[in-house]
PDB file of C-alpha atoms in Angstrom:
ATOM      1  CA  UNK H  29      -0.028   0.094  -0.130  1.00  0.00           C
ATOM      2  CA  UNK H  30       2.771   2.452   0.667  1.00  0.00           C
ATOM      3  CA  UNK H  31       4.662   1.460  -2.636  1.00  0.00           C
ATOM      4  CA  UNK H  32       6.122   4.909  -3.994  1.00  0.00           C
ATOM      5  CA  UNK H  33       4.645   4.078  -7.360  1.00  0.00           C
ATOM      6  CA  UNK H  34       1.112   3.833  -5.904  1.00  0.00           C
ATOM      7  CA  UNK H  35       1.593   6.695  -3.552  1.00  0.00           C
ATOM      8  CA  UNK H  36       2.677   9.111  -6.470  1.00  0.00           C
ATOM      9  CA  UNK H  37      -0.475   8.280  -8.487  1.00  0.00           C
ATOM     10  CA  UNK H  38      -2.724   8.787  -5.315  1.00  0.00           C
ATOM     11  CA  UNK H  39      -1.177  12.085  -4.119  1.00  0.00           C
ATOM     12  CA  UNK H  40      -1.545  13.535  -7.874  1.00  0.00           C
ATOM     13  CA  UNK H  41      -4.985  12.222  -8.130  1.00  0.00           C
ATOM     14  CA  UNK H  42      -6.093  13.512  -4.707  1.00  0.00           C
ATOM     15  CA  UNK H  43      -4.445  16.934  -4.792  1.00  0.00           C
ATOM     16  CA  UNK H  44      -4.139  18.027  -8.503  1.00  0.00           C
ATOM     17  CA  UNK H  45      -7.240  16.328  -9.983  1.00  0.00           C
ATOM     18  CA  UNK H  46      -9.445  16.644  -6.859  1.00  0.00           C
ATOM     19  CA  UNK H  47     -10.556  13.013  -7.182  1.00  0.00           C
ATOM     20  CA  UNK H  48     -11.429  10.686  -4.150  1.00  0.00           C
ATOM     21  CA  UNK H  49      -9.005   8.143  -3.939  1.00  0.00           C
ATOM     22  CA  UNK H  50      -8.637   4.763  -2.066  1.00  0.00           C
ATOM     23  CA  UNK H  51      -5.282   2.352  -1.837  1.00  0.00           C
ATOM     24  CA  UNK H  52      -5.052  -0.980  -0.116  1.00  0.00           C
ATOM     25  CA  UNK H  53      -3.285  -4.113   0.157  1.00  0.00           C
ATOM     26  CA  UNK H  54      -4.554  -7.460  -0.691  1.00  0.00           C
ATOM     27  CA  UNK H  55      -4.870  -9.988   1.776  1.00  0.00           C
ATOM     28  CA  UNK H  56      -2.640 -12.392  -0.285  1.00  0.00           C
ATOM     29  CA  UNK H  57      -0.710 -12.495  -3.371  1.00  0.00           C
ATOM     30  CA  UNK H  58      -0.917 -16.135  -3.606  1.00  0.00           C
ATOM     31  CA  UNK H  59      -3.114 -18.670  -5.153  1.00  0.00           C
ATOM     32  CA  UNK H  60      -5.047 -18.350  -8.310  1.00  0.00           C
ATOM     33  CA  UNK H  61      -6.079 -14.689  -7.512  1.00  0.00           C
ATOM     34  CA  UNK H  62      -9.934 -15.083  -6.552  1.00  0.00           C
ATOM     35  CA  UNK H  63      -9.323 -13.671  -3.312  1.00  0.00           C
ATOM     36  CA  UNK H  64      -7.417 -10.358  -4.751  1.00  0.00           C
ATOM     37  CA  UNK H  65     -10.461 -10.174  -7.427  1.00  0.00           C
ATOM     38  CA  UNK H  66     -12.588 -10.075  -4.318  1.00  0.00           C
ATOM     39  CA  UNK H  67     -10.677  -7.669  -2.773  1.00  0.00           C
ATOM     40  CA  UNK H  68     -11.086  -5.099  -5.482  1.00  0.00           C
ATOM     41  CA  UNK H  69     -14.706  -5.708  -5.854  1.00  0.00           C
ATOM     42  CA  UNK H  70     -14.856  -4.897  -1.831  1.00  0.00           C
ATOM     43  CA  UNK H  71     -12.941  -1.721  -2.529  1.00  0.00           C
ATOM     44  CA  UNK H  72     -14.964  -0.627  -5.426  1.00  0.00           C
ATOM     45  CA  UNK H  73     -18.245  -1.357  -3.459  1.00  0.00           C
ATOM     46  CA  UNK H  74     -16.693   0.682  -0.398  1.00  0.00           C
ATOM     47  CA  UNK H  75     -15.693   3.696  -2.562  1.00  0.00           C
ATOM     48  CA  UNK H  76     -19.299   3.999  -4.017  1.00  0.00           C
ATOM     49  CA  UNK H  77     -20.906   3.714  -0.416  1.00  0.00           C
ATOM     50  CA  UNK H  78     -18.610   6.301   1.130  1.00  0.00           C
ATOM     51  CA  UNK H  79     -17.105   8.528  -1.364  1.00  0.00           C
ATOM     52  CA  UNK H  80     -19.042  11.800  -1.658  1.00  0.00           C
ATOM     53  CA  UNK H  81     -20.900  11.648  -4.819  1.00  0.00           C
ATOM     54  CA  UNK H  82     -19.270   8.765  -6.319  1.00  0.00           C
ATOM     55  CA  UNK H  83     -20.565   7.816  -9.806  1.00  0.00           C
ATOM     56  CA  UNK H  84     -17.639   5.958 -11.674  1.00  0.00           C
ATOM     57  CA  UNK H  85     -14.353   4.424 -10.710  1.00  0.00           C
ATOM     58  CA  UNK H  86     -11.184   4.573 -12.566  1.00  0.00           C
ATOM     59  CA  UNK H  87      -9.317   1.622 -11.638  1.00  0.00           C
ATOM     60  CA  UNK H  88      -5.383   1.593 -11.529  1.00  0.00           C
ATOM     61  CA  UNK H  89      -3.137  -1.308 -11.006  1.00  0.00           C
ATOM     62  CA  UNK H  90       0.419  -1.211 -10.609  1.00  0.00           C
ATOM     63  CA  UNK H  91       2.554  -4.559 -10.601  1.00  0.00           C
ATOM     64  CA  UNK H  92       0.757  -7.673  -8.971  1.00  0.00           C
ATOM     65  CA  UNK H  93      -2.282  -4.864  -8.776  1.00  0.00           C
ATOM     66  CA  UNK H  94      -2.344  -4.684 -12.662  1.00  0.00           C
ATOM     67  CA  UNK H  95      -2.664  -8.304 -13.158  1.00  0.00           C
ATOM     68  CA  UNK H  96      -5.513  -8.176 -10.765  1.00  0.00           C
ATOM     69  CA  UNK H  97      -7.164  -5.026 -12.483  1.00  0.00           C
ATOM     70  CA  UNK H  98      -6.687  -6.699 -15.775  1.00  0.00           C
ATOM     71  CA  UNK H  99      -8.779  -9.795 -14.578  1.00  0.00           C
ATOM     72  CA  UNK H 100     -11.654  -8.013 -13.462  1.00  0.00           C
ATOM     73  CA  UNK H 101     -11.872  -4.442 -14.354  1.00  0.00           C
ATOM     74  CA  UNK H 102     -14.541  -5.389 -17.483  1.00  0.00           C
ATOM     75  CA  UNK H 103     -16.765  -6.929 -15.252  1.00  0.00           C
ATOM     76  CA  UNK H 104     -17.260  -4.356 -12.676  1.00  0.00           C
ATOM     77  CA  UNK H 105     -20.246  -1.910 -13.987  1.00  0.00           C
ATOM     78  CA  UNK H 106     -18.974   1.123 -11.737  1.00  0.00           C
ATOM     79  CA  UNK H 107     -15.830   1.043 -13.558  1.00  0.00           C
ATOM     80  CA  UNK H 108     -15.560   3.493 -16.091  1.00  0.00           C
ATOM     81  CA  UNK H 109     -11.842   3.106 -17.108  1.00  0.00           C
ATOM     82  CA  UNK H 110      -8.806   1.418 -15.966  1.00  0.00           C
ATOM     83  CA  UNK H 111      -4.907   1.519 -15.999  1.00  0.00           C
ATOM     84  CA  UNK H 112      -2.432  -1.045 -16.114  1.00  0.00           C
ATOM     85  CA  UNK H 113       0.921   0.250 -14.853  1.00  0.00           C
ATOM     86  CA  UNK H 114       3.873  -2.332 -15.220  1.00  0.00           C
ATOM     87  CA  UNK H 115       1.743  -5.586 -15.300  1.00  0.00           C
ATOM     88  CA  UNK H 116       4.248  -8.291 -14.643  1.00  0.00           C
ATOM     89  CA  UNK H 117       3.663 -10.215 -18.155  1.00  0.00           C
ATOM     90  CA  UNK H 118       6.827 -12.072 -18.116  1.00  0.00           C
ATOM     91  CA  UNK H 119       6.285 -13.698 -14.747  1.00  0.00           C
ATOM     92  CA  UNK H 120       2.951 -15.265 -16.221  1.00  0.00           C
ATOM     93  CA  UNK H 121       2.598 -14.649 -19.886  1.00  0.00           C
ATOM     94  CA  UNK H 122       0.045 -17.169 -20.250  1.00  0.00           C
ATOM     95  CA  UNK H 123      -2.382 -14.914 -17.749  1.00  0.00           C
ATOM     96  CA  UNK H 124      -2.283 -12.354 -20.573  1.00  0.00           C
ATOM     97  CA  UNK H 125      -1.656 -14.039 -23.882  1.00  0.00           C
ATOM     98  CA  UNK H 126      -3.751 -17.424 -23.453  1.00  0.00           C
ATOM     99  CA  UNK H 127      -7.050 -17.454 -24.512  1.00  0.00           C
ATOM    100  CA  UNK H 128      -9.283 -17.990 -21.438  1.00  0.00           C
ATOM    101  CA  UNK H 129     -12.628 -16.028 -19.962  1.00  0.00           C
ATOM    102  CA  UNK H 130     -10.614 -13.962 -18.017  1.00  0.00           C
ATOM    103  CA  UNK H 131      -8.315 -12.727 -20.929  1.00  0.00           C
ATOM    104  CA  UNK H 132     -11.081 -12.713 -23.393  1.00  0.00           C
ATOM    105  CA  UNK H 133     -13.065 -10.024 -21.267  1.00  0.00           C
ATOM    106  CA  UNK H 134      -9.896  -7.950 -20.891  1.00  0.00           C
ATOM    107  CA  UNK H 135      -8.973  -8.189 -24.560  1.00  0.00           C
ATOM    108  CA  UNK H 136     -12.472  -7.360 -25.834  1.00  0.00           C
ATOM    109  CA  UNK H 137     -13.351  -5.001 -23.175  1.00  0.00           C
ATOM    110  CA  UNK H 138     -14.461  -1.398 -24.721  1.00  0.00           C
ATOM    111  CA  UNK H 139     -13.820   0.458 -21.487  1.00  0.00           C
ATOM    112  CA  UNK H 140     -10.974   2.904 -22.050  1.00  0.00           C
ATOM    113  CA  UNK H 141      -7.844   1.511 -20.943  1.00  0.00           C
ATOM    114  CA  UNK H 142      -4.144   2.618 -20.574  1.00  0.00           C
ATOM    115  CA  UNK H 143      -1.188   0.432 -20.628  1.00  0.00           C
ATOM    116  CA  UNK H 144       2.290   1.799 -19.502  1.00  0.00           C
ATOM    117  CA  UNK H 145       5.555  -0.226 -19.300  1.00  0.00           C
ATOM    118  CA  UNK H 146       9.265   0.596 -19.027  1.00  0.00           C
ATOM    119  CA  UNK H 147      11.404  -0.543 -21.791  1.00  0.00           C
ATOM    120  CA  UNK H 148      13.946  -2.051 -18.926  1.00  0.00           C
ATOM    121  CA  UNK H 149      10.972  -3.588 -16.753  1.00  0.00           C
ATOM    122  CA  UNK H 150      12.670  -6.689 -15.150  1.00  0.00           C
ATOM    123  CA  UNK H 151       9.247  -8.309 -15.367  1.00  0.00           C
ATOM    124  CA  UNK H 152       7.639  -7.545 -18.720  1.00  0.00           C
ATOM    125  CA  UNK H 153      10.172  -7.433 -22.211  1.00  0.00           C
ATOM    126  CA  UNK H 154       9.022  -4.779 -24.876  1.00  0.00           C
ATOM    127  CA  UNK H 155       7.911  -7.782 -26.875  1.00  0.00           C
ATOM    128  CA  UNK H 156       5.267  -8.833 -24.092  1.00  0.00           C
ATOM    129  CA  UNK H 157       4.101  -5.203 -23.888  1.00  0.00           C
ATOM    130  CA  UNK H 158       3.986  -5.003 -27.840  1.00  0.00           C
ATOM    131  CA  UNK H 159       1.758  -8.371 -28.087  1.00  0.00           C
ATOM    132  CA  UNK H 160      -0.695  -7.054 -25.558  1.00  0.00           C
ATOM    133  CA  UNK H 161      -0.962  -3.778 -26.771  1.00  0.00           C
ATOM    134  CA  UNK H 162      -1.917  -5.180 -30.335  1.00  0.00           C
ATOM    135  CA  UNK H 163      -4.575  -7.198 -28.846  1.00  0.00           C
ATOM    136  CA  UNK H 164      -6.369  -4.923 -26.494  1.00  0.00           C
ATOM    137  CA  UNK H 165      -9.649  -3.394 -28.061  1.00  0.00           C
ATOM    138  CA  UNK H 166     -10.390   0.214 -28.792  1.00  0.00           C
ATOM    139  CA  UNK H 167     -10.348   2.605 -27.007  1.00  0.00           C
ATOM    140  CA  UNK H 168      -6.795   2.071 -25.552  1.00  0.00           C
ATOM    141  CA  UNK H 169      -3.769   4.185 -25.003  1.00  0.00           C
ATOM    142  CA  UNK H 170      -0.507   1.891 -24.754  1.00  0.00           C
ATOM    143  CA  UNK H 171       2.795   3.508 -23.988  1.00  0.00           C
ATOM    144  CA  UNK H 172       6.409   2.138 -23.534  1.00  0.00           C
ATOM    145  CA  UNK H 173       8.389   4.361 -21.774  1.00  0.00           C
ATOM    146  CA  UNK H 174      11.911   4.466 -23.051  1.00  0.00           C
ATOM    147  CA  UNK H 175      15.406   5.357 -21.415  1.00  0.00           C
ATOM    148  CA  UNK H 176      17.665   7.932 -23.602  1.00  0.00           C
ATOM    149  CA  UNK H 177      21.524   8.583 -23.469  1.00  0.00           C
ATOM    150  CA  UNK H 178      23.115  11.890 -22.902  1.00  0.00           C
ATOM    151  CA  UNK H 179      26.278  11.814 -24.907  1.00  0.00           C
ATOM    152  CA  UNK H 180      27.219  15.015 -23.242  1.00  0.00           C
ATOM    153  CA  UNK H 181      27.184  13.499 -19.615  1.00  0.00           C
ATOM    154  CA  UNK H 182      27.504   9.814 -20.454  1.00  0.00           C
ATOM    155  CA  UNK H 183      24.413   9.162 -18.560  1.00  0.00           C
ATOM    156  CA  UNK H 184      21.672   6.836 -19.501  1.00  0.00           C
ATOM    157  CA  UNK H 185      18.027   6.942 -18.029  1.00  0.00           C
ATOM    158  CA  UNK H 186      16.623   3.260 -17.807  1.00  0.00           C
ATOM    159  CA  UNK H 187      13.092   2.954 -17.021  1.00  0.00           C
ATOM    160  CA  UNK H 188      12.352  -0.172 -15.110  1.00  0.00           C
ATOM    161  CA  UNK H 189       9.725  -1.850 -12.997  1.00  0.00           C
ATOM    162  CA  UNK H 190      10.847   0.112  -9.563  1.00  0.00           C
ATOM    163  CA  UNK H 191      11.523   3.597 -11.183  1.00  0.00           C
ATOM    164  CA  UNK H 192       8.670   3.996 -13.346  1.00  0.00           C
ATOM    165  CA  UNK H 193       6.932   6.247 -10.492  1.00  0.00           C
ATOM    166  CA  UNK H 194       9.197   8.872 -11.752  1.00  0.00           C
ATOM    167  CA  UNK H 195       7.377   9.130 -14.946  1.00  0.00           C
ATOM    168  CA  UNK H 196       3.778   7.327 -14.669  1.00  0.00           C
ATOM    169  CA  UNK H 197       1.880  10.740 -14.091  1.00  0.00           C
ATOM    170  CA  UNK H 198       3.208  12.168 -17.446  1.00  0.00           C
ATOM    171  CA  UNK H 199       1.219   9.317 -19.345  1.00  0.00           C
ATOM    172  CA  UNK H 200      -1.738   9.221 -16.715  1.00  0.00           C
ATOM    173  CA  UNK H 201      -2.707  12.802 -16.968  1.00  0.00           C
ATOM    174  CA  UNK H 202      -3.147  13.455 -20.616  1.00  0.00           C
ATOM    175  CA  UNK H 203      -4.844   9.886 -20.758  1.00  0.00           C
ATOM    176  CA  UNK H 204      -7.600  10.975 -18.098  1.00  0.00           C
ATOM    177  CA  UNK H 205      -8.218  14.339 -19.595  1.00  0.00           C
ATOM    178  CA  UNK H 206      -8.661  12.720 -23.113  1.00  0.00           C
ATOM    179  CA  UNK H 207     -10.806  10.002 -21.687  1.00  0.00           C
ATOM    180  CA  UNK H 208     -13.088  12.267 -19.937  1.00  0.00           C
ATOM    181  CA  UNK H 209     -12.947  15.350 -21.923  1.00  0.00           C
ATOM    182  CA  UNK H 210     -12.090  17.574 -18.817  1.00  0.00           C
ATOM    183  CA  UNK H 211      -9.014  19.327 -17.806  1.00  0.00           C
ATOM    184  CA  UNK H 212      -7.119  17.510 -15.150  1.00  0.00           C
ATOM    185  CA  UNK H 213      -7.885  19.756 -12.417  1.00  0.00           C
ATOM    186  CA  UNK H 214     -11.574  19.463 -13.057  1.00  0.00           C
ATOM    187  CA  UNK H 215     -12.096  16.067 -12.863  1.00  0.00           C
ATOM    188  CA  UNK H 216     -13.016  15.924  -9.544  1.00  0.00           C
ATOM    189  CA  UNK H 217     -16.330  17.723 -10.733  1.00  0.00           C
ATOM    190  CA  UNK H 218     -16.950  15.907 -13.842  1.00  0.00           C
ATOM    191  CA  UNK H 219     -19.624  13.119 -14.221  1.00  0.00           C
ATOM    192  CA  UNK H 220     -17.078  10.416 -14.751  1.00  0.00           C
ATOM    193  CA  UNK H 221     -18.446   9.284 -18.189  1.00  0.00           C
ATOM    194  CA  UNK H 222     -16.073   8.545 -20.716  1.00  0.00           C
ATOM    195  CA  UNK H 223     -16.107  10.467 -24.100  1.00  0.00           C
ATOM    196  CA  UNK H 224     -15.189   7.391 -26.428  1.00  0.00           C
ATOM    197  CA  UNK H 225     -15.507   9.482 -29.616  1.00  0.00           C
ATOM    198  CA  UNK H 226     -12.483  11.821 -28.525  1.00  0.00           C
ATOM    199  CA  UNK H 227     -10.253   8.935 -27.692  1.00  0.00           C
ATOM    200  CA  UNK H 228      -7.754   8.059 -30.394  1.00  0.00           C
ATOM    201  CA  UNK H 229      -5.841   4.742 -30.892  1.00  0.00           C
ATOM    202  CA  UNK H 230      -2.387   5.661 -29.834  1.00  0.00           C
ATOM    203  CA  UNK H 231       0.349   2.826 -29.420  1.00  0.00           C
ATOM    204  CA  UNK H 232       3.723   4.574 -29.124  1.00  0.00           C
ATOM    205  CA  UNK H 233       6.384   5.651 -26.785  1.00  0.00           C
ATOM    206  CA  UNK H 234       7.492   8.260 -24.324  1.00  0.00           C
ATOM    207  CA  UNK H 235      11.091   8.846 -24.013  1.00  0.00           C
ATOM    208  CA  UNK H 236      12.877  10.220 -20.888  1.00  0.00           C
ATOM    209  CA  UNK H 237      16.132  11.700 -20.568  1.00  0.00           C
ATOM    210  CA  UNK H 238      18.751  11.042 -17.854  1.00  0.00           C
ATOM    211  CA  UNK H 239      17.572  14.051 -15.734  1.00  0.00           C
ATOM    212  CA  UNK H 240      15.502  12.798 -12.964  1.00  0.00           C
ATOM    213  CA  UNK H 241      11.455  13.274 -14.335  1.00  0.00           C
ATOM    214  CA  UNK H 242      12.212  14.664 -17.635  1.00  0.00           C
ATOM    215  CA  UNK H 243       9.994  13.238 -20.211  1.00  0.00           C
ATOM    216  CA  UNK H 244       9.519  13.886 -23.880  1.00  0.00           C
ATOM    217  CA  UNK H 245       6.866  12.625 -26.123  1.00  0.00           C
ATOM    218  CA  UNK H 246       7.807  10.006 -28.860  1.00  0.00           C
ATOM    219  CA  UNK H 247       6.444   9.590 -32.188  1.00  0.00           C
ATOM    220  CA  UNK H 248       3.111   7.815 -32.423  1.00  0.00           C
ATOM    221  CA  UNK H 249       3.929   4.060 -33.789  1.00  0.00           C
ATOM    222  CA  UNK H 250       0.574   3.688 -35.466  1.00  0.00           C
ATOM    223  CA  UNK H 251      -0.497   0.072 -36.063  1.00  0.00           C
ATOM    224  CA  UNK H 252       3.310  -1.215 -34.810  1.00  0.00           C
ATOM    225  CA  UNK H 253       3.258  -1.154 -31.685  1.00  0.00           C
ATOM    226  CA  UNK H 254       2.712  -1.825 -26.595  1.00  0.00           C
ATOM    227  CA  UNK H 255       8.411  -4.190  -6.336  1.00  0.00           C
ATOM    228  CA  UNK H 256       8.194  -2.395  -4.590  1.00  0.00           C
ATOM    229  CA  UNK H 257       5.005  -3.973  -2.806  1.00  0.00           C
ATOM    230  CA  UNK H 258       3.531  -6.283  -5.151  1.00  0.00           C
ATOM    231  CA  UNK H 259       0.379  -6.116  -3.307  1.00  0.00           C
ATOM    232  CA  UNK H 260      -0.799  -2.685  -4.356  1.00  0.00           C
ATOM    233  CA  UNK H 261      -3.776  -1.479  -6.445  1.00  0.00           C
TER     234      UNK H 261
END
């Protein structure tokens, strides 16, 4: 729950976007994931019952949490959109790539979705990212965050599973603004209904420089594509 990636996202959404937020630890990261899915359902129900004027939910999962969000987001009516941050595709590629009732619901979901992976992620190679990105149904935004080399200093920025927190909000903020057709700072007052017609297919890259937090948008790749505490969502 106190993982820095989760904390950065929660702080940004709460302070800058004015959204009610909830983060939690799963009871267990073991087994077939049924308990974790129940935890997500319970958390969503809690938010709808307690958050002031809550109408819709944006579900965001990091690491193991992204795996659970991927398995259940399409089935929760209150979830308007969802984001998968650094899903550990390499740890269990069959979970995402093999056809099953769970993966079919993820891949065919028409809810707005965001996929973010670092190009040096220890648990998800760019190849796994691209395979999943190509299979996801519209509307989707998939971004591979890539490091770059500064020849003047000899420094190289590597974007991996445990430092993606430095760059994730640079991708999350414009996705939310586009999805809900609303300035970021006004999201808390929006009706939470996605504007699907304004959401374009985007499979591309964010390139980051060696200086912490510096981000440069890469070119859109078009049709050619996308722990800290692993118990966070």
